[in-house]
mmCIF file of C-alpha atoms in Angstrom:
data_model
loop_
_atom_site.group_PDB
_atom_site.id
_atom_site.type_symbol
_atom_site.label_atom_id
_atom_site.label_comp_id
_atom_site.label_asym_id
_atom_site.label_seq_id
_atom_site.Cartn_x
_atom_site.Cartn_y
_atom_site.Cartn_z
ATOM 1 C CA MET A 1 -77.414 21.466 78.398
ATOM 2 C CA THR A 2 -77.466 25.124 79.485
ATOM 3 C CA SER A 3 -73.774 25.153 80.382
ATOM 4 C CA GLU A 4 -72.931 23.642 76.972
ATOM 5 C CA LEU A 5 -74.845 26.422 75.211
ATOM 6 C CA LEU A 6 -73.142 29.066 77.350
ATOM 7 C CA ASP A 7 -69.722 27.540 76.591
ATOM 8 C CA GLN A 8 -70.545 27.498 72.874
ATOM 9 C CA ALA A 9 -71.633 31.149 72.969
ATOM 10 C CA LEU A 10 -68.495 32.149 74.899
ATOM 11 C CA VAL A 11 -66.229 30.345 72.429
ATOM 12 C CA GLU A 12 -67.937 31.926 69.422
ATOM 13 C CA GLU A 13 -68.105 35.516 70.721
ATOM 14 C CA ALA A 14 -64.617 35.552 72.192
ATOM 15 C CA THR A 15 -63.074 34.047 69.059
ATOM 16 C CA LYS A 16 -64.945 36.414 66.724
ATOM 17 C CA LYS A 17 -63.715 39.462 68.608
ATOM 18 C CA SER A 18 -60.106 38.413 69.131
ATOM 19 C CA GLY A 19 -57.609 39.339 66.423
ATOM 20 C CA LEU A 20 -55.251 36.500 67.381
ATOM 21 C CA ILE A 21 -55.738 33.061 68.814
ATOM 22 C CA TRP A 22 -53.101 30.760 70.304
ATOM 23 C CA VAL A 23 -53.173 27.315 68.715
ATOM 24 C CA LYS A 24 -51.236 24.215 69.723
ATOM 25 C CA GLY A 25 -51.523 21.318 67.328
ATOM 26 C CA THR A 26 -50.815 17.685 68.077
ATOM 27 C CA GLY A 27 -47.074 17.209 68.494
ATOM 28 C CA ALA A 28 -46.257 20.928 68.267
ATOM 29 C CA PRO A 29 -43.672 22.103 70.824
ATOM 30 C CA ALA A 30 -45.640 25.214 71.836
ATOM 31 C CA ALA A 31 -48.749 27.200 71.008
ATOM 32 C CA ARG A 32 -48.446 29.790 68.222
ATOM 33 C CA ALA A 33 -50.291 33.068 67.768
ATOM 34 C CA LEU A 34 -52.290 32.906 64.521
ATOM 35 C CA TRP A 35 -54.574 35.372 62.760
ATOM 36 C CA HIS A 36 -57.904 33.905 61.758
ATOM 37 C CA VAL A 37 -61.532 34.492 60.865
ATOM 38 C CA TRP A 38 -64.620 32.967 62.422
ATOM 39 C CA HIS A 39 -66.774 31.577 59.617
ATOM 40 C CA GLU A 40 -69.878 29.392 59.852
ATOM 41 C CA GLY A 41 -69.227 28.102 63.366
ATOM 42 C CA ALA A 42 -65.486 27.475 63.100
ATOM 43 C CA VAL A 43 -62.093 29.159 62.898
ATOM 44 C CA CYS A 44 -60.558 29.379 59.426
ATOM 45 C CA LEU A 45 -56.777 29.704 58.987
ATOM 46 C CA VAL A 46 -54.462 30.004 56.012
ATOM 47 C CA GLY A 47 -50.769 29.187 56.158
ATOM 48 C CA ASP A 48 -47.818 26.904 55.459
ATOM 49 C CA GLY A 49 -46.922 28.728 52.277
ATOM 50 C CA PRO A 50 -44.381 31.387 51.330
ATOM 51 C CA GLY A 51 -45.126 34.619 53.155
ATOM 52 C CA GLU A 52 -47.868 33.075 55.292
ATOM 53 C CA GLN A 53 -48.025 31.940 58.907
ATOM 54 C CA PRO A 54 -46.689 28.481 59.793
ATOM 55 C CA LEU A 55 -49.207 25.915 61.011
ATOM 56 C CA PRO A 56 -47.076 23.308 62.850
ATOM 57 C CA GLY A 57 -48.820 20.258 64.239
ATOM 58 C CA LEU A 58 -52.128 21.016 62.523
ATOM 59 C CA ALA A 59 -53.024 18.047 60.336
ATOM 60 C CA ASP A 60 -56.261 17.016 58.666
ATOM 61 C CA GLY A 61 -58.211 14.801 61.049
ATOM 62 C CA GLY A 62 -56.194 15.890 64.098
ATOM 63 C CA PHE A 63 -57.032 17.990 67.124
ATOM 64 C CA ALA A 64 -55.817 21.319 68.449
ATOM 65 C CA GLU A 65 -56.005 23.291 71.684
ATOM 66 C CA VAL A 66 -57.177 26.857 71.003
ATOM 67 C CA THR A 67 -56.755 29.679 73.520
ATOM 68 C CA VAL A 68 -58.564 32.954 72.992
ATOM 69 C CA ARG A 69 -57.327 36.164 74.555
ATOM 70 C CA SER A 70 -59.208 39.297 75.500
ATOM 71 C CA LYS A 71 -58.862 42.006 72.872
ATOM 72 C CA ASP A 72 -58.642 44.851 75.406
ATOM 73 C CA LYS A 73 -56.589 43.327 78.244
ATOM 74 C CA GLY A 74 -54.807 40.505 76.425
ATOM 75 C CA GLY A 75 -55.557 37.922 79.126
ATOM 76 C CA ARG A 76 -56.842 34.408 78.544
ATOM 77 C CA LEU A 77 -60.622 34.262 78.172
ATOM 78 C CA VAL A 78 -61.324 30.702 77.164
ATOM 79 C CA SER A 79 -59.530 27.591 75.927
ATOM 80 C CA TRP A 80 -61.257 24.993 73.802
ATOM 81 C CA THR A 81 -60.531 21.845 71.852
ATOM 82 C CA ALA A 82 -61.007 21.795 68.082
ATOM 83 C CA SER A 83 -61.022 19.176 65.381
ATOM 84 C CA VAL A 84 -58.857 20.120 62.405
ATOM 85 C CA SER A 85 -59.925 19.663 58.799
ATOM 86 C CA GLU A 86 -58.159 20.825 55.648
ATOM 87 C CA LEU A 87 -60.439 22.360 53.051
ATOM 88 C CA PRO A 88 -59.787 21.049 49.522
ATOM 89 C CA SER A 89 -58.663 23.825 47.183
ATOM 90 C CA GLY A 90 -61.434 24.982 44.858
ATOM 91 C CA SER A 91 -64.314 23.416 46.821
ATOM 92 C CA ALA A 92 -67.343 25.514 47.790
ATOM 93 C CA GLU A 93 -66.248 25.452 51.459
ATOM 94 C CA TRP A 94 -62.726 26.583 50.458
ATOM 95 C CA GLU A 95 -64.091 29.439 48.326
ATOM 96 C CA ALA A 96 -66.331 30.683 51.155
ATOM 97 C CA ALA A 97 -63.530 30.501 53.737
ATOM 98 C CA VAL A 98 -61.021 32.204 51.429
ATOM 99 C CA ALA A 99 -63.471 35.025 50.702
ATOM 100 C CA GLU A 100 -63.588 35.749 54.448
ATOM 101 C CA LEU A 101 -59.833 35.308 54.950
ATOM 102 C CA LYS A 102 -59.013 37.581 52.019
ATOM 103 C CA GLY A 103 -60.766 40.501 53.718
ATOM 104 C CA LYS A 104 -58.727 40.056 56.907
ATOM 105 C CA ARG A 105 -55.287 39.469 55.371
ATOM 106 C CA LEU A 106 -53.094 42.512 55.973
ATOM 107 C CA ASN A 107 -50.109 43.537 53.846
ATOM 108 C CA ALA A 108 -50.374 40.755 51.289
ATOM 109 C CA PRO A 109 -47.414 40.955 48.889
ATOM 110 C CA ASP A 110 -49.478 40.035 45.829
ATOM 111 C CA GLY A 111 -52.822 41.805 46.454
ATOM 112 C CA GLU A 112 -55.671 40.326 44.438
ATOM 113 C CA ALA A 113 -53.552 37.378 43.238
ATOM 114 C CA MET A 114 -53.197 36.028 46.780
ATOM 115 C CA THR A 115 -56.166 33.654 46.512
ATOM 116 C CA ALA A 116 -54.581 31.961 43.487
ATOM 117 C CA ARG A 117 -51.319 31.667 45.446
ATOM 118 C CA TRP A 118 -53.205 30.218 48.412
ATOM 119 C CA ALA A 119 -54.780 27.621 46.102
ATOM 120 C CA ARG A 120 -51.352 26.618 44.716
ATOM 121 C CA GLU A 121 -49.045 26.865 47.720
ATOM 122 C CA CYS A 122 -50.934 27.101 51.041
ATOM 123 C CA ARG A 123 -53.279 25.149 53.226
ATOM 124 C CA VAL A 124 -56.652 26.451 54.400
ATOM 125 C CA LEU A 125 -57.728 24.814 57.652
ATOM 126 C CA ARG A 126 -60.994 24.772 59.547
ATOM 127 C CA LEU A 127 -60.873 24.348 63.347
ATOM 128 C CA THR A 128 -64.307 23.254 64.544
ATOM 129 C CA PRO A 129 -65.046 23.361 68.293
ATOM 130 C CA THR A 130 -65.669 19.917 69.743
ATOM 131 C CA GLY A 131 -67.978 21.366 72.362
ATOM 132 C CA SER A 132 -65.691 21.143 75.358
ATOM 133 C CA THR A 133 -63.896 24.053 76.961
ATOM 134 C CA THR A 134 -60.746 23.567 78.990
ATOM 135 C CA PRO A 135 -60.679 24.838 82.570
ATOM 136 C CA LEU A 136 -58.479 27.887 83.059
ATOM 137 C CA PRO A 137 -55.093 26.975 84.544
ATOM 138 C CA SER A 138 -54.199 27.879 88.111
ATOM 139 C CA THR A 139 -50.493 28.259 87.316
ATOM 140 C CA ASN A 140 -48.467 30.543 85.096
ATOM 141 C CA LEU A 141 -48.093 29.095 81.595
ATOM 142 C CA ALA A 142 -45.490 31.574 80.338
ATOM 143 C CA GLU A 143 -42.986 30.022 77.943
ATOM 144 C CA ALA A 144 -39.656 31.121 76.533
ATOM 145 C CA PRO A 145 -39.904 32.840 73.116
ATOM 146 C CA GLN A 146 -39.480 30.712 70.002
ATOM 147 C CA PRO A 147 -35.947 30.805 68.519
ATOM 148 C CA THR A 148 -35.612 33.255 65.634
ATOM 149 C CA PRO A 149 -32.895 34.384 63.239
ATOM 150 C CA ALA A 150 -34.024 38.010 63.701
ATOM 151 C CA THR A 151 -31.362 40.135 65.384
ATOM 152 C CA THR A 152 -30.589 43.757 66.051
ATOM 153 C CA ARG A 153 -27.954 44.931 63.609
ATOM 154 C CA HIS A 154 -26.451 47.735 65.658
ATOM 155 C CA PRO A 155 -26.520 48.882 69.270
ATOM 156 C CA ILE A 156 -29.063 51.583 70.007
ATOM 157 C CA PRO A 157 -27.856 55.176 69.582
ATOM 158 C CA ALA A 158 -26.506 56.769 72.766
ATOM 159 C CA ALA A 159 -29.000 59.652 72.508
ATOM 160 C CA LEU A 160 -32.070 57.435 72.225
ATOM 161 C CA PRO A 161 -32.811 57.122 75.971
ATOM 162 C CA ARG A 162 -32.753 60.927 76.302
ATOM 163 C CA LEU A 163 -35.016 61.328 73.287
ATOM 164 C CA LEU A 164 -37.517 58.833 74.644
ATOM 165 C CA THR A 165 -37.682 60.374 78.100
ATOM 166 C CA GLY A 166 -37.977 63.885 76.693
ATOM 167 C CA ARG A 167 -34.970 65.386 78.459
ATOM 168 C CA ARG A 168 -33.379 68.088 76.400
ATOM 169 C CA LYS A 169 -30.667 70.640 77.064
ATOM 170 C CA ARG A 170 -31.756 74.149 77.913
ATOM 171 C CA ARG A 171 -30.426 76.888 75.703
#
C-alpha cells in the first residue's frame, strides 16, 4: 500500500512539473513528445486538429505508456501506464480541461477563438494513471528521429563558424 501511494505521488509531481511527456499509444510506431496539463488526477491533451499536436495511437478506451522526464536534466524520471478517454465536446469535464489547456497553449494562431476551434476540429483526451509504474529500463532506448519534410534550404554561410566561435580579425 505504501509503495503504491509513493508511486502515485511520484507520477503526479513529476508529471505536473514536466513541460513535455513522451506518450506511446497502442499501435503507435514510437513515443511522441506532447505538451499537456495535469488536471484532477490525470493528464489532459489536445490535438489531432489543424495546427495542433498529433495524437497517434491514442483512442478512447485504449491504453498508453507515458514517460516523464526531469525538467532540469531531461532524463527519464518515471514511466507509467494510463487509460485513455476522450472527453465529449461541451461536457463539464471538457470545459474544465479546456480551461486548463487554454492557459498553457503557446502561440495559438487564433487566440481566444481556439477553444471553439478545439470543440469543432480537435480531440481532448484524458490519460488517467492505472496505478502501475513501469520499471526503468537497463538499456538505451534511443530511437531514430521521426521522418519529416522539414529541410534546410541553403548551406550555412561560410563565416558562421567564425562568428559562433568569436574569432575575429585584428585591425
